[in-house]
XYZ file of N, CA and C in Angstrom:
216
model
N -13.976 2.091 -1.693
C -12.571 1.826 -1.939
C -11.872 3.117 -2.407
N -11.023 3.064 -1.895
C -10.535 4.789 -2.425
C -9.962 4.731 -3.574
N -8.728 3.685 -4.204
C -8.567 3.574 -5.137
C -9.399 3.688 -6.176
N -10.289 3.201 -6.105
C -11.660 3.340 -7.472
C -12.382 4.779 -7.200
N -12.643 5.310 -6.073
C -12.613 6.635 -6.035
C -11.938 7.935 -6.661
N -10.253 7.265 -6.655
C -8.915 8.179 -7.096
C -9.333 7.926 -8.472
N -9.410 6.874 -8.897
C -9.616 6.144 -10.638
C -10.997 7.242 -10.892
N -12.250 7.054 -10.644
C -13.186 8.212 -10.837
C -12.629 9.390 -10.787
N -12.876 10.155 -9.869
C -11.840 11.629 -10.131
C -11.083 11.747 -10.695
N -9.980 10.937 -11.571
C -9.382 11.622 -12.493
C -9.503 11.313 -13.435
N -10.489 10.221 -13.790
C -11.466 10.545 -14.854
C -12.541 11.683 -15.123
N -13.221 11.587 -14.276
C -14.526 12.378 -14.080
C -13.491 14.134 -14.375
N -12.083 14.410 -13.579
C -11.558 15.667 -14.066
C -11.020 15.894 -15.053
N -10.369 14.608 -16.007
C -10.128 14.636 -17.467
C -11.039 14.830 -18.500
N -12.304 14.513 -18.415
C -13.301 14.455 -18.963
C -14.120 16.078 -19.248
N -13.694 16.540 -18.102
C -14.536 18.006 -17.773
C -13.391 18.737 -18.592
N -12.181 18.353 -18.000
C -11.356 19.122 -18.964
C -10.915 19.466 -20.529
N -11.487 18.243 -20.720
C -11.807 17.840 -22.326
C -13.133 18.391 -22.767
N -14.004 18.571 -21.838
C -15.523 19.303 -21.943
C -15.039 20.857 -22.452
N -14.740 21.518 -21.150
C -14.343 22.721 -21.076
C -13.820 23.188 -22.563
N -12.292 22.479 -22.956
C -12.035 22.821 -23.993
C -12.797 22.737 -25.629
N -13.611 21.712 -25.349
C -14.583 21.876 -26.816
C -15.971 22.553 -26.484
N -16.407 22.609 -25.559
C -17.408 24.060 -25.373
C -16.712 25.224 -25.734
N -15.225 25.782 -24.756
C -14.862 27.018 -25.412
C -14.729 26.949 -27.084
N -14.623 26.104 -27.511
C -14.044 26.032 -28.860
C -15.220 25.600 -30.023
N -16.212 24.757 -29.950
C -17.493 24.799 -30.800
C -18.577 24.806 -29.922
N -18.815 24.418 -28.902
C -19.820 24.823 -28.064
C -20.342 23.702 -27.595
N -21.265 23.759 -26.084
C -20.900 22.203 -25.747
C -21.844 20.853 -26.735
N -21.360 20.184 -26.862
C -21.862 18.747 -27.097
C -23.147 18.392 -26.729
N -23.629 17.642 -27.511
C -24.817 16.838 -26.605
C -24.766 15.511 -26.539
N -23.228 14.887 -27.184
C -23.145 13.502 -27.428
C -21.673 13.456 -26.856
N -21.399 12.859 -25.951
C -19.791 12.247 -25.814
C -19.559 10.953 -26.322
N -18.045 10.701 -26.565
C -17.690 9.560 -27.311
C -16.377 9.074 -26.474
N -16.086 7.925 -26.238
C -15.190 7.568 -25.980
C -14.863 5.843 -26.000
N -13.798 5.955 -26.316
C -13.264 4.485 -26.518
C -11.781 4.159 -25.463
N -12.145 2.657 -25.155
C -11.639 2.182 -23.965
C -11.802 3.243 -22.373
N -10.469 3.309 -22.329
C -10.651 4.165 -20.758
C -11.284 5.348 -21.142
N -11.055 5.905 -22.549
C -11.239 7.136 -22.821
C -12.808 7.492 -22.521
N -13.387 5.595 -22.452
C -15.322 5.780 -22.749
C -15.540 5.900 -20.658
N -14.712 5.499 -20.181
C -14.683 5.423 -18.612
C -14.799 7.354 -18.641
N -13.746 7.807 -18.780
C -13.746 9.622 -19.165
C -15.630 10.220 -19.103
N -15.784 9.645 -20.647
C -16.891 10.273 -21.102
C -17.960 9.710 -19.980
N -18.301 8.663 -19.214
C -19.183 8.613 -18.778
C -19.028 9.428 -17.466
N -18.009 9.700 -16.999
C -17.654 10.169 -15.209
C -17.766 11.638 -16.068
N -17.456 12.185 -16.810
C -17.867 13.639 -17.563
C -19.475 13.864 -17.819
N -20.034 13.074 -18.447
C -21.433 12.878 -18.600
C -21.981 13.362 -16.968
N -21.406 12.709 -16.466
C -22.770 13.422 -15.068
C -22.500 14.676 -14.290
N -21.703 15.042 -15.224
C -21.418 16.431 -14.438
C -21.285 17.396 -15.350
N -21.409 17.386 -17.086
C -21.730 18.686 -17.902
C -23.222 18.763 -18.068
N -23.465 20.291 -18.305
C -25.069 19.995 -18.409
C -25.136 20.124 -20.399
N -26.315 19.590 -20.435
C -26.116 19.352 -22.046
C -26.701 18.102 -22.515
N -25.367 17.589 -21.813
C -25.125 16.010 -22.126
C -26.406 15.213 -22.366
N -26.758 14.449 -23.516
C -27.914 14.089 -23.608
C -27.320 12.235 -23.965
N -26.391 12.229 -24.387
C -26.036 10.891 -24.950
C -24.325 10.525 -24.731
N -23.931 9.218 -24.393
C -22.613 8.770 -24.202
C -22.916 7.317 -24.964
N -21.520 7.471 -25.370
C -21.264 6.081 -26.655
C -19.996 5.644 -26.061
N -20.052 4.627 -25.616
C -18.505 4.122 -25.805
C -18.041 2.553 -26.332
N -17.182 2.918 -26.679
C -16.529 1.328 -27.287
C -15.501 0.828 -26.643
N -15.599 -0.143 -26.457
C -14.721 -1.380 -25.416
C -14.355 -0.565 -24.185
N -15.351 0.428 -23.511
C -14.977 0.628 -22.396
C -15.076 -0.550 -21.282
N -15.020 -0.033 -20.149
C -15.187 -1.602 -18.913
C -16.314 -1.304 -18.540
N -17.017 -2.497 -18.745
C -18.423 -2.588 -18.318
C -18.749 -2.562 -16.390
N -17.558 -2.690 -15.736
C -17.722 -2.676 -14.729
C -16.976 -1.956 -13.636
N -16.650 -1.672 -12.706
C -15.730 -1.099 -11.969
C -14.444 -2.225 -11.442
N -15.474 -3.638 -11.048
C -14.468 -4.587 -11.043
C -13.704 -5.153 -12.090
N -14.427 -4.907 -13.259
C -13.393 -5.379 -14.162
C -11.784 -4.507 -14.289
N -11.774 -2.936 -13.996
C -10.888 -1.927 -13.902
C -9.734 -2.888 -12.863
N -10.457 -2.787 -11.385
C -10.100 -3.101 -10.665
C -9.275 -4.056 -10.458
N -9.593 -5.442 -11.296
C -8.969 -6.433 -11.568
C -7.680 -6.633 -12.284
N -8.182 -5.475 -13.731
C -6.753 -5.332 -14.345
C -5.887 -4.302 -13.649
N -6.009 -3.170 -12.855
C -5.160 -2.248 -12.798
C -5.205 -2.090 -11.029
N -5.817 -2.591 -10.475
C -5.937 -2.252 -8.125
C -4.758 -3.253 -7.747
């Protein structure tokens, strides 16, 4: 579905971008955090910084259809 595709990528590029800036700035992470969409972020970021050893999120969407449902 491309829509859920578009929804990934600009997560997955918010996420890196939020990476980027706290590596330049304390160095990278080994834990991301995110809550609601913000935990959607951290996980589409998670597979693409290296480091990353752990993701936490709270009341993110457990599913893609659940996204889908509220927002396609």
């Amino acid at each position: 579905d491309a829509w859920l595709s578009a929804w990934t990528s600009y997560f997955g590029a918010f996420g890196l971008a939020l990476g980027g800036m706290v590596q330049s700035t304390i160095g990278m992470p080994a834990l991301l955090v995110g809550h609601s969409l913000g935990g959607t972020a951290a996980i589409a970021a998670a597979a693409r910084l290296d480091g990353i050893r752990a993701v936490c999120t709270l009341g993110a969407p457990a599913t893609a259809d659940h996204v889908l449902r509220h927002f396609g």
